[in-house]
Coordinates of N, CA, C and O and ligand atoms in Angstrom, one line a residue:
M1 N 0.8 -1.2 0.0 CA -0.1 -0.1 0.0 C 0.8 1.3 -0.1 O 1.9 1.5 0.9
S2 N 0.6 2.1 -1.1 CA 1.4 3.4 -0.9 C 0.6 4.5 0.0 O -0.6 4.7 -0.3
R3 N 1.2 4.9 0.9 CA 0.5 5.9 1.9 C 0.6 7.3 1.4 O 1.7 7.7 0.9
K4 N -0.5 8.1 1.3 CA -0.3 9.4 1.0 C 0.3 10.3 2.0 O 0.4 10.0 3.2
R5 N 1.1 11.3 1.4 CA 1.7 12.1 2.2 C 1.1 13.3 2.9 O 0.6 14.0 2.0
V6 N 1.0 13.5 4.0 CA 0.1 14.6 4.6 C 0.9 15.7 5.4 O 1.6 15.3 6.2
G7 N 0.7 16.9 4.9 CA 1.0 18.1 5.7 C -0.2 18.7 6.5 O -1.2 18.7 6.0
I8 N 0.1 19.0 7.7 CA -0.8 19.5 8.5 C -0.5 21.0 8.8 O 0.6 21.5 9.2
L9 N -1.6 21.8 8.7 CA -1.4 23.3 9.0 C -2.1 23.6 10.4 O -3.2 23.3 10.6
I10 N -1.3 24.2 11.3 CA -2.0 24.6 12.7 C -1.6 26.0 13.0 O -0.7 26.7 12.4
S11 N -2.4 26.5 13.9 CA -2.0 27.9 14.6 C -1.9 27.8 16.1 O -1.3 28.6 16.7
G12 N -2.3 26.5 16.7 CA -2.2 26.6 18.3 C -2.0 25.2 18.8 O -1.0 24.6 18.5
R13 N -3.1 24.8 19.7 CA -2.8 23.7 20.5 C -2.6 22.3 19.7 O -1.8 21.5 20.2
G14 N -3.3 22.1 18.6 CA -2.9 21.0 17.7 C -3.5 19.6 18.3 O -2.8 18.6 18.0
S15 N -4.7 19.7 18.9 CA -5.2 18.3 19.4 C -5.8 17.6 18.2 O -5.7 16.4 18.2
N16 N -6.4 18.4 17.2 CA -6.8 17.6 16.1 C -5.6 17.0 15.3 O -5.5 15.9 14.7
M17 N -4.5 17.8 15.2 CA -3.2 17.3 14.5 C -2.8 16.0 15.2 O -2.4 15.2 14.6
Q18 N -2.7 16.0 16.5 CA -2.5 14.9 17.3 C -3.3 13.7 17.0 O -2.8 12.5 16.9
A19 N -4.5 13.9 16.9 CA -5.5 12.7 16.5 C -5.2 12.1 15.3 O -5.2 10.9 15.0
L20 N -4.8 13.1 14.4 CA -4.3 12.6 13.0 C -2.8 11.7 13.0 O -2.7 10.6 12.4
I21 N -2.1 12.3 13.8 CA -0.8 11.7 14.0 C -1.0 10.3 14.7 O -0.5 9.2 14.2
E22 N -1.8 10.2 15.6 CA -2.0 8.9 16.4 C -2.7 7.8 15.4 O -2.3 6.6 15.4
A23 N -3.7 8.2 14.6 CA -4.4 7.4 13.7 C -3.4 7.0 12.5 O -3.4 5.7 12.2
A24 N -2.3 7.8 12.3 CA -1.6 7.4 11.2 C -0.5 6.5 11.7 O 0.4 5.9 10.8
K25 N -0.4 6.2 12.9 CA 0.5 5.0 13.4 C 0.1 3.6 12.9 O 0.8 2.8 13.0
A26 N -1.4 3.4 12.7 CA -1.7 2.1 12.5 C -1.2 1.7 11.1 O -1.1 2.6 10.1
P27 N -0.6 0.5 11.0 CA 0.1 0.1 9.9 C -0.8 0.1 8.5 O -0.4 0.3 7.5
D28 N -2.1 -0.1 8.8 CA -3.1 -0.1 7.6 C -3.7 1.2 7.2 O -4.6 1.4 6.5
Y29 N -3.3 2.3 8.0 CA -3.8 3.7 7.7 C -3.2 4.1 6.4 O -2.0 4.0 6.2
P30 N -4.0 4.7 5.5 CA -3.6 5.0 4.1 C -2.8 6.2 4.1 O -2.4 6.7 2.9
A31 N -2.5 6.9 5.0 CA -1.8 8.3 5.1 C -0.6 8.2 6.2 O -0.8 7.6 7.3
E32 N 0.4 9.0 5.8 CA 1.4 9.3 7.0 C 1.5 10.8 7.0 O 1.5 11.7 6.1
I33 N 1.8 11.2 8.3 CA 2.0 12.6 8.5 C 3.4 13.0 8.3 O 4.3 12.5 9.2
V34 N 3.7 14.0 7.4 CA 5.3 14.2 7.1 C 5.7 15.3 7.5 O 6.8 15.8 7.6
G35 N 4.7 16.4 7.8 CA 5.3 17.6 8.2 C 4.1 18.5 8.9 O 2.9 18.3 8.6
V36 N 4.4 19.3 9.8 CA 3.4 20.3 10.3 C 4.1 21.7 10.3 O 5.2 22.0 10.7
F37 N 3.0 22.5 9.8 CA 3.5 24.0 9.5 C 2.6 24.9 10.3 O 1.3 24.4 10.5
S38 N 3.2 25.8 11.1 CA 2.4 26.9 11.8 C 2.8 28.1 11.3 O 3.9 28.5 11.1
N39 N 1.8 29.1 11.4 CA 2.0 30.5 11.2 C 2.2 31.1 12.4 O 2.5 32.4 12.5
R40 N 2.3 30.4 13.6 CA 2.8 31.0 14.9 C 3.9 30.1 15.5 O 3.6 28.8 15.7
A41 N 5.1 30.7 15.7 CA 6.2 29.8 16.3 C 5.9 29.2 17.8 O 6.5 28.3 18.1
A42 N 5.0 30.0 18.5 CA 4.6 29.6 19.8 C 3.5 28.6 19.8 O 3.2 28.0 20.9
A43 N 3.1 28.0 18.6 CA 1.9 27.2 18.7 C 2.4 25.7 19.5 O 3.3 25.2 19.0
P44 N 1.6 25.4 20.6 CA 2.1 24.2 21.1 C 2.1 22.9 20.4 O 3.0 22.0 20.8
G45 N 1.2 22.8 19.3 CA 1.1 21.8 18.7 C 2.5 21.4 17.9 O 2.9 20.4 17.5
L46 N 3.5 22.4 17.6 CA 4.7 22.4 17.0 C 5.7 21.1 17.8 O 6.3 20.3 17.2
A47 N 5.5 21.5 19.2 CA 6.5 20.7 19.9 C 5.8 19.3 19.9 O 6.6 18.2 20.0
I48 N 4.6 19.1 20.0 CA 4.0 17.7 20.0 C 4.3 17.1 18.6 O 4.9 16.0 18.7
A49 N 4.4 17.8 17.6 CA 4.5 17.0 16.2 C 6.1 16.5 16.3 O 6.4 15.5 15.9
A50 N 6.9 17.6 16.8 CA 8.5 17.4 16.9 C 8.7 16.1 17.7 O 9.6 15.2 17.4
S51 N 7.8 15.9 18.9 CA 8.0 14.7 19.8 C 7.8 13.5 19.1 O 8.0 12.4 19.7
H52 N 7.0 13.6 18.0 CA 6.6 12.2 17.3 C 7.7 12.2 16.0 O 7.4 11.3 15.3
G53 N 8.7 12.9 16.1 CA 9.6 12.9 15.0 C 9.1 13.4 13.6 O 9.7 13.1 12.7
I54 N 8.2 14.3 13.7 CA 7.6 14.8 12.5 C 8.4 16.1 12.1 O 8.4 17.0 13.0
A55 N 8.6 16.5 11.0 CA 9.3 17.8 10.5 C 8.3 18.9 10.7 O 7.1 18.7 10.7
T56 N 8.8 20.0 11.4 CA 8.1 21.0 11.6 C 8.6 22.2 11.0 O 9.8 22.4 10.8
A57 N 7.8 23.3 10.7 CA 8.3 24.7 10.2 C 7.2 25.7 10.8 O 6.2 25.4 10.9
S58 N 7.8 26.9 10.9 CA 6.9 28.0 11.3 C 7.4 29.2 10.8 O 8.4 29.5 10.6
L59 N 6.4 30.2 10.2 CA 6.8 31.2 9.5 C 5.7 32.1 9.8 O 4.4 31.8 9.9
A60 N 6.0 33.4 10.2 CA 5.0 34.6 10.5 C 4.7 35.4 9.2 O 5.7 35.7 8.7
Q61 N 3.6 35.6 9.0 CA 3.2 36.4 7.7 C 3.7 37.7 7.9 O 4.2 38.4 6.8
S62 N 3.8 38.2 9.0 CA 4.2 39.7 9.3 C 5.9 39.9 8.8 O 6.3 41.0 8.6
K63 N 6.4 38.8 8.6 CA 7.8 38.8 8.1 C 7.9 38.9 6.6 O 9.1 39.1 6.0
F64 N 6.7 38.8 6.1 CA 6.8 38.8 4.5 C 6.1 40.1 4.0 O 5.3 40.6 4.6
P65 N 6.6 40.5 3.0 CA 6.2 41.9 2.4 C 4.8 41.8 1.9 O 4.1 42.7 1.8
S66 N 4.3 40.5 1.6 CA 2.9 40.5 1.1 C 2.4 39.1 1.6 O 3.1 38.1 1.7
R67 N 1.1 39.1 1.6 CA 0.3 37.6 1.7 C 0.8 36.5 0.9 O 1.0 35.5 1.2
D68 N 0.8 37.1 -0.4 CA 1.2 36.1 -1.6 C 2.4 35.5 -1.3 O 2.6 34.3 -1.5
M69 N 3.5 36.3 -1.0 CA 4.9 35.9 -0.8 C 4.8 34.8 0.3 O 5.6 33.7 0.3
F70 N 4.1 35.2 1.5 CA 4.1 34.2 2.5 C 3.5 32.8 2.1 O 4.0 31.8 2.4
E71 N 2.4 33.1 1.4 CA 1.7 31.8 1.0 C 2.4 31.0 -0.1 O 2.5 29.7 0.0
D72 N 3.3 31.6 -0.9 CA 4.3 31.0 -1.8 C 5.2 30.2 -0.9 O 5.5 28.9 -1.2
V73 N 5.7 30.7 0.1 CA 6.7 29.8 0.9 C 6.0 28.7 1.7 O 6.6 27.8 1.8
M74 N 4.7 29.0 2.1 CA 4.0 28.0 2.7 C 3.9 26.7 1.6 O 4.2 25.6 2.0
T75 N 3.7 27.1 0.3 CA 3.5 26.0 -0.6 C 4.8 25.4 -0.8 O 5.0 24.1 -0.9
Q76 N 5.9 26.2 -0.9 CA 7.4 25.6 -1.1 C 7.7 24.6 0.0 O 8.2 23.6 -0.1
T77 N 7.3 25.0 1.3 CA 7.5 24.2 2.4 C 6.7 22.9 2.3 O 7.4 21.7 2.6
L78 N 5.6 23.0 2.1 CA 4.8 21.7 1.8 C 5.3 20.9 0.7 O 5.4 19.6 0.9
E79 N 5.7 21.5 -0.4 CA 6.3 20.8 -1.6 C 7.6 20.0 -1.2 O 7.9 19.1 -1.5
S80 N 8.5 20.7 -0.3 CA 9.7 20.2 0.1 C 9.4 19.0 0.9 O 10.3 18.1 1.0
W81 N 8.2 18.7 1.5 CA 7.9 17.5 2.2 C 7.3 16.6 1.2 O 6.8 15.3 1.6
D82 N 7.1 17.0 0.0 CA 6.5 16.0 -0.9 C 5.0 15.7 -0.6 O 4.5 14.5 -0.7
V83 N 4.2 16.5 -0.1 CA 3.0 16.3 0.4 C 1.9 16.2 -0.7 O 1.9 16.8 -1.8
D84 N 1.0 15.2 -0.5 CA -0.1 14.9 -1.5 C -1.5 15.5 -0.9 O -2.2 16.0 -1.7
I85 N -1.6 15.5 0.4 CA -2.8 16.1 1.0 C -2.4 17.1 2.1 O -1.7 16.8 2.9
V86 N -3.2 18.2 2.2 CA -2.9 19.2 3.3 C -4.1 19.2 4.3 O -5.3 19.4 3.8
C87 N -4.0 19.1 5.4 CA -5.0 19.0 6.4 C -5.0 20.4 7.4 O -3.9 20.5 8.0
F88 N -6.1 21.1 7.4 CA -6.1 22.4 8.0 C -6.6 21.8 9.6 O -7.5 21.2 9.6
A89 N -5.8 22.2 10.6 CA -6.3 21.7 11.9 C -5.9 22.9 12.9 O -5.0 23.2 13.5
G90 N -7.1 23.8 12.9 CA -7.0 24.9 13.7 C -6.1 26.0 13.0 O -5.4 26.7 13.9
F91 N -6.0 26.0 11.9 CA -5.2 27.1 11.0 C -6.0 28.4 11.0 O -7.0 28.4 10.2
M92 N -5.4 29.4 11.6 CA -6.3 30.6 11.9 C -6.1 31.6 10.7 O -5.8 32.8 11.1
R93 N -5.9 31.3 9.6 CA -5.7 32.4 8.5 C -6.6 32.0 7.4 O -6.8 30.9 7.1
I94 N -7.0 33.1 6.8 CA -7.7 33.0 5.5 C -6.8 33.0 4.4 O -5.9 34.0 4.4
L95 N -6.8 32.0 3.5 CA -5.7 31.9 2.5 C -6.4 32.6 1.2 O -7.3 32.5 0.8
G96 N -5.2 33.0 0.4 CA -5.4 33.7 -1.0 C -5.7 32.7 -2.1 O -5.5 31.5 -1.9
N97 N -6.1 33.3 -3.1 CA -6.5 32.6 -4.3 C -5.5 31.5 -4.8 O -5.7 30.5 -5.2
D98 N -4.1 32.0 -5.0 CA -3.1 31.3 -5.4 C -2.8 30.0 -4.7 O -2.7 28.9 -5.3
F99 N -2.9 30.1 -3.4 CA -2.6 29.0 -2.4 C -3.7 27.9 -2.6 O -3.6 26.8 -2.8
I100 N -5.0 28.4 -2.6 CA -6.2 27.7 -2.7 C -6.2 26.7 -4.1 O -6.3 25.8 -4.3
D101 N -5.8 27.7 -5.1 CA -5.9 26.9 -6.5 C -4.9 25.9 -6.6 O -5.1 24.9 -7.1
H102 N -3.7 26.3 -5.9 CA -2.6 25.2 -6.1 C -3.0 24.0 -5.3 O -2.6 22.8 -5.9
W103 N -3.9 23.9 -4.3 CA -4.0 22.8 -3.5 C -5.5 22.3 -3.8 O -5.9 21.3 -2.9
L104 N -6.4 22.8 -4.4 CA -7.5 22.6 -4.5 C -7.9 21.0 -4.8 O -7.2 20.3 -5.7
G105 N -8.8 20.5 -4.0 CA -9.1 19.1 -4.2 C -8.3 18.1 -3.4 O -8.5 16.9 -3.3
R106 N -7.2 18.8 -2.8 CA -6.2 18.0 -2.0 C -6.1 18.6 -0.5 O -5.1 18.2 0.1
M107 N -7.1 19.3 -0.3 CA -7.1 20.1 0.9 C -8.3 20.0 1.7 O -9.3 20.4 1.2
I108 N -8.2 19.8 3.1 CA -9.4 19.5 3.9 C -9.2 20.2 5.2 O -8.2 20.5 5.7
N109 N -10.5 20.5 5.9 CA -10.4 21.2 7.1 C -11.6 20.6 8.1 O -12.4 20.0 7.5
I110 N -11.2 20.9 9.4 CA -12.3 20.6 10.2 C -12.9 21.9 10.9 O -12.1 22.7 11.2
H111 N -14.1 21.9 10.9 CA -14.8 23.1 11.6 C -15.8 22.7 12.6 O -16.6 21.6 12.3
P112 N -15.8 23.3 13.7 CA -16.7 22.7 14.8 C -18.1 23.2 14.7 O -18.6 24.0 15.6
S113 N -18.9 22.9 13.6 CA -20.2 23.0 13.5 C -20.8 22.2 12.4 O -20.0 21.6 11.7
L114 N -21.9 22.0 12.4 CA -22.8 21.2 11.5 C -23.1 22.0 10.3 O -24.1 22.7 9.9
L115 N -21.9 22.2 9.4 CA -21.8 23.2 8.1 C -23.2 22.8 7.3 O -23.3 21.5 7.2
P116 N -23.8 23.6 6.6 CA -23.5 25.0 6.5 C -23.9 26.0 7.7 O -23.8 27.1 7.5
L117 N -24.3 25.4 8.9 CA -24.5 26.2 9.9 C -23.3 26.9 10.7 O -22.3 26.1 10.7
Y118 N -23.4 28.0 11.1 CA -22.2 28.6 12.0 C -20.9 28.5 11.4 O -20.0 28.0 12.1
K119 N -20.8 29.1 10.3 CA -19.3 29.4 9.8 C -18.6 30.4 10.5 O -19.1 31.1 11.1
G120 N -17.3 30.4 10.3 CA -16.4 31.4 10.9 C -16.2 31.4 12.3 O -16.1 30.2 12.9
L121 N -16.1 32.5 13.0 CA -15.5 32.5 14.3 C -16.7 32.1 15.4 O -17.8 32.4 15.0
H122 N -16.3 31.5 16.6 CA -17.2 31.2 17.6 C -18.5 30.5 17.3 O -19.7 30.8 17.5
P123 N -18.2 29.4 16.6 CA -19.4 28.5 16.1 C -20.3 27.9 17.4 O -21.5 27.8 17.3
H124 N -19.6 27.7 18.4 CA -20.3 27.2 19.7 C -21.2 28.1 20.1 O -22.4 27.8 20.4
Q125 N -20.7 29.3 20.3 CA -21.5 30.4 20.8 C -22.6 30.6 19.8 O -23.8 30.9 20.2
Q126 N -22.3 30.8 18.6 CA -23.3 30.9 17.4 C -24.5 30.0 17.6 O -25.8 30.2 17.6
A127 N -24.2 28.8 18.0 CA -25.1 27.5 18.1 C -26.1 27.8 19.3 O -27.3 27.7 19.2
L128 N -25.4 28.2 20.4 CA -26.2 28.5 21.7 C -27.1 29.7 21.3 O -28.2 29.7 21.8
D129 N -26.6 30.7 20.8 CA -27.3 31.9 20.5 C -28.6 31.7 19.7 O -29.6 32.3 19.8
A130 N -28.5 30.7 18.7 CA -29.4 30.3 17.9 C -30.5 29.4 18.6 O -31.5 29.0 18.0
G131 N -30.1 29.0 19.9 CA -31.1 28.2 20.6 C -31.1 26.8 19.9 O -32.1 25.9 20.2
A132 N -30.0 26.3 19.4 CA -29.9 25.0 18.8 C -29.8 23.8 19.9 O -29.7 24.1 21.1
V133 N -30.5 22.6 19.5 CA -30.5 21.5 20.5 C -29.5 20.6 20.1 O -29.2 19.6 20.9
E134 N -28.9 20.7 19.1 CA -27.7 19.9 18.7 C -26.6 20.6 17.8 O -27.0 21.6 17.3
H135 N -25.4 20.1 18.0 CA -24.3 20.8 17.4 C -23.3 19.6 16.8 O -23.9 18.5 16.6
G136 N -22.1 20.0 16.5 CA -21.4 18.9 16.0 C -20.2 19.5 15.1 O -19.7 20.6 15.4
C137 N -19.6 18.8 14.4 CA -18.4 19.2 13.5 C -18.4 18.5 12.1 O -19.1 17.5 11.8
S138 N -17.7 19.1 11.4 CA -17.8 18.9 9.9 C -16.3 18.8 9.5 O -15.5 19.7 9.7
V139 N -15.9 17.8 8.6 CA -14.8 17.9 7.9 C -15.1 18.0 6.4 O -16.1 17.4 5.8
H140 N -14.5 19.0 5.7 CA -14.8 19.5 4.4 C -13.7 19.8 3.5 O -12.6 20.2 4.1
F141 N -13.8 19.7 2.2 CA -12.8 20.2 1.3 C -12.6 21.6 1.5 O -13.7 22.4 1.7
V142 N -11.5 22.2 1.4 CA -11.2 23.6 1.4 C -11.3 24.2 0.0 O -10.6 23.9 -1.0
T143 N -12.2 25.2 -0.2 CA -12.4 25.8 -1.4 C -12.3 27.4 -1.2 O -11.9 27.8 -0.1
H144 N -12.6 28.2 -2.1 CA -12.4 29.7 -1.9 C -13.2 30.3 -0.8 O -12.8 31.2 -0.1
G145 N -14.4 29.9 -0.5 CA -15.2 30.5 0.4 C -14.8 29.8 1.8 O -14.7 28.8 1.9
M146 N -14.7 30.8 2.9 CA -14.5 30.2 4.3 C -15.6 29.1 4.7 O -16.8 29.6 4.7
D147 N -15.1 28.0 5.0 CA -15.8 27.0 5.6 C -17.1 26.7 4.6 O -18.1 26.1 5.0
E148 N -16.8 26.7 3.3 CA -17.8 26.4 2.3 C -17.6 25.2 1.4 O -18.7 24.9 0.6
G149 N -16.5 24.5 1.5 CA -16.3 23.6 0.6 C -17.1 22.4 0.8 O -17.7 22.1 2.0
P150 N -17.4 21.3 -0.2 CA -18.2 20.2 0.2 C -18.0 19.5 1.4 O -16.5 19.1 1.6
V151 N -18.8 19.0 2.0 CA -18.7 18.3 3.4 C -18.3 16.8 3.1 O -19.0 16.1 2.1
I152 N -17.3 16.3 3.7 CA -17.1 14.9 3.6 C -17.7 13.9 4.6 O -18.4 13.2 4.4
L153 N -17.6 14.4 5.9 CA -18.2 13.7 7.1 C -18.6 14.8 8.1 O -18.1 15.9 8.3
Q154 N -19.7 14.4 8.8 CA -20.2 15.0 10.0 C -20.5 14.3 11.2 O -20.8 13.1 11.0
A155 N -20.3 14.8 12.4 CA -20.8 14.2 13.6 C -21.5 15.1 14.5 O -21.1 16.2 14.6
K156 N -22.5 14.6 15.1 CA -23.4 15.3 16.0 C -23.1 15.1 17.4 O -22.7 14.0 17.8
V157 N -23.3 16.2 18.2 CA -23.3 16.1 19.6 C -24.5 16.8 20.1 O -25.0 17.9 19.5
P158 N -25.0 16.4 21.3 CA -26.2 17.2 21.9 C -25.8 18.4 22.5 O -24.5 18.7 23.0
I159 N -26.7 19.3 22.5 CA -26.6 20.6 23.4 C -27.3 20.3 24.7 O -28.5 20.1 24.5
L160 N -26.7 20.3 25.8 CA -27.5 20.0 27.2 C -27.7 21.3 27.8 O -27.1 22.3 27.7
P161 N -28.7 21.3 28.7 CA -29.1 22.4 29.5 C -27.9 22.8 30.4 O -27.1 21.9 30.8
G162 N -27.7 24.1 30.3 CA -26.5 24.5 31.0 C -25.3 24.7 30.3 O -24.4 25.3 30.8
D163 N -25.1 24.3 29.1 CA -24.1 24.3 28.2 C -23.6 25.8 27.9 O -24.5 26.6 27.9
D164 N -22.2 26.0 28.1 CA -21.9 27.3 27.7 C -21.0 27.0 26.6 O -20.6 25.8 26.2
A165 N -20.2 28.0 25.8 CA -19.4 27.8 24.6 C -18.2 26.8 25.1 O -17.8 26.1 24.2
E166 N -17.8 26.9 26.4 CA -16.6 26.0 26.6 C -17.2 24.7 26.9 O -16.4 23.7 26.4
T167 N -18.1 24.4 27.4 CA -18.6 22.8 27.7 C -19.0 22.4 26.3 O -18.7 21.2 26.1
L168 N -19.5 23.2 25.4 CA -19.9 22.7 24.1 C -18.8 22.3 23.4 O -18.7 21.3 22.6
A169 N -17.8 23.3 23.4 CA -16.6 23.1 22.5 C -15.9 21.8 23.1 O -15.4 21.1 22.1
A170 N -15.9 21.5 24.3 CA -15.2 20.3 24.9 C -15.8 19.1 24.3 O -15.1 18.1 24.0
R171 N -17.2 19.2 24.3 CA -17.8 17.9 23.9 C -17.7 17.7 22.3 O -17.5 16.5 22.0
T172 N -17.7 18.8 21.7 CA -17.6 18.7 20.1 C -16.1 18.2 19.9 O -15.9 17.4 18.9
L173 N -15.1 18.7 20.7 CA -13.7 18.4 20.2 C -13.5 16.8 20.5 O -12.8 16.3 19.6
I174 N -14.2 16.2 21.2 CA -13.9 14.7 21.4 C -14.5 14.0 20.1 O -14.0 13.2 19.5
A175 N -15.6 14.5 19.6 CA -16.2 14.2 18.3 C -15.2 14.4 17.2 O -15.1 13.6 16.2
E176 N -14.6 15.7 17.3 CA -13.8 16.1 16.1 C -12.4 15.0 16.0 O -11.9 14.6 14.9
H177 N -12.1 14.7 17.1 CA -10.9 13.7 17.2 C -11.2 12.4 16.6 O -10.3 11.6 16.2
R178 N -12.5 11.9 16.6 CA -12.8 10.6 15.8 C -13.1 10.8 14.5 O -12.6 10.1 13.6
L179 N -13.7 12.0 14.2 CA -14.1 12.4 12.7 C -12.9 12.6 11.9 O -13.0 12.2 10.9
Y180 N -12.0 13.4 12.2 CA -10.9 13.9 11.3 C -10.1 12.7 10.8 O -9.9 12.5 9.7
P181 N -9.6 11.8 11.6 CA -8.9 10.7 11.1 C -9.7 9.8 10.1 O -9.3 9.3 9.2
E182 N -11.1 9.7 10.4 CA -11.9 8.9 9.5 C -12.0 9.6 8.1 O -12.0 9.0 7.0
A183 N -12.2 10.9 8.1 CA -12.3 11.7 6.9 C -11.0 11.5 6.1 O -11.1 11.4 4.6
L184 N -9.9 11.9 6.7 CA -8.8 11.7 6.1 C -8.4 10.3 5.5 O -7.9 10.1 4.4
R185 N -8.8 9.3 6.3 CA -8.7 8.0 5.8 C -9.5 7.7 4.4 O -8.9 7.1 3.4
M186 N -10.8 8.3 4.4 CA -11.4 8.3 3.2 C -10.8 8.9 2.0 O -10.8 8.4 0.8
L187 N -10.3 10.0 2.2 CA -9.7 10.7 1.0 C -8.3 10.1 0.8 O -8.0 9.8 -0.4
A188 N -7.5 9.7 1.7 CA -6.2 9.1 1.3 C -6.4 7.6 0.7 O -5.6 7.2 -0.1
S189 N -7.3 6.9 1.1 CA -7.6 5.6 0.4 C -8.2 5.7 -0.8 O -8.2 4.7 -1.7
G190 N -8.6 7.0 -1.4 CA -9.3 7.0 -2.6 C -10.7 6.6 -2.5 O -11.5 6.6 -3.6
E191 N -11.2 6.4 -1.4 CA -12.8 6.0 -1.1 C -13.6 7.3 -1.7 O -14.6 7.0 -2.1
I192 N -13.0 8.4 -1.5 CA -13.8 9.6 -2.0 C -12.7 10.6 -2.7 O -11.5 10.5 -2.4
T193 N -13.2 11.3 -3.6 CA -12.2 12.2 -4.3 C -13.0 13.6 -4.2 O -14.3 13.7 -4.0
A194 N -12.3 14.7 -4.6 CA -13.0 16.0 -4.6 C -14.0 16.0 -5.6 O -13.9 15.5 -6.7
P195 N -15.2 16.7 -5.3 CA -16.3 16.6 -6.1 C -15.8 17.4 -7.6 O -15.0 18.3 -7.5
Ligands
GRF201 C1 -10.9 22.9 16.6 O1 -12.1 23.0 17.3 C2 -11.0 23.0 15.1 O2 -12.3 22.3 14.7 C3 -11.1 24.5 14.8 O3 -10.2 25.0 15.7 C4 -10.0 24.2 17.0 C5 -8.5 23.8 16.9 O4 -8.1 23.0 18.1 N1 -11.0 24.6 13.3 P1 -6.9 22.1 18.0 O5 -5.8 22.9 17.6 O6 -6.9 21.1 17.0 O7 -6.9 21.5 19.4

């Protein structure tokens, strides 16, 4: 079995990244995690990746004269790792057209809502404010619109009396850690392809 080479983009904690790294340790998993890139050098996930022997890189956009130049270097970094698939895992930047066009169909993201509901920031609070009784998470292809690409898989969690954004986020995160490895497995194995 030839395993797909995966690069992960993070900005922070990296718990979804860690779930992907753990899943990829199974000998029959169709993907291997070959590199983790962060736009924040202080992202705790970088040290976790390094502790698993995975290549890491971090670059701040502020060090570049333009967003396009920063994103060109991101693409070069991912290509230096010979990446087939890019997984966004809490990567807190909106990317420009050149980057998206380059990786279109090979790039997936996890968002903590039942898309198309509650795109963008603070999705848990958005769900609570809407009076929703259920919430969840989605893995989707990344396209030009934020949180808009075709959904691959979703998982639901209940909203319980007394929930606040923090308790709901914690319950949703447990579902995220199961969902993301399964969605990556489907893409890496060829069970699904970009529409
Ligand atoms: C997760 O809830 C993810 O769905 C969202 O940002 C959060 C990142 O958490 N996009 P972590 O860095 O994976 O722990």
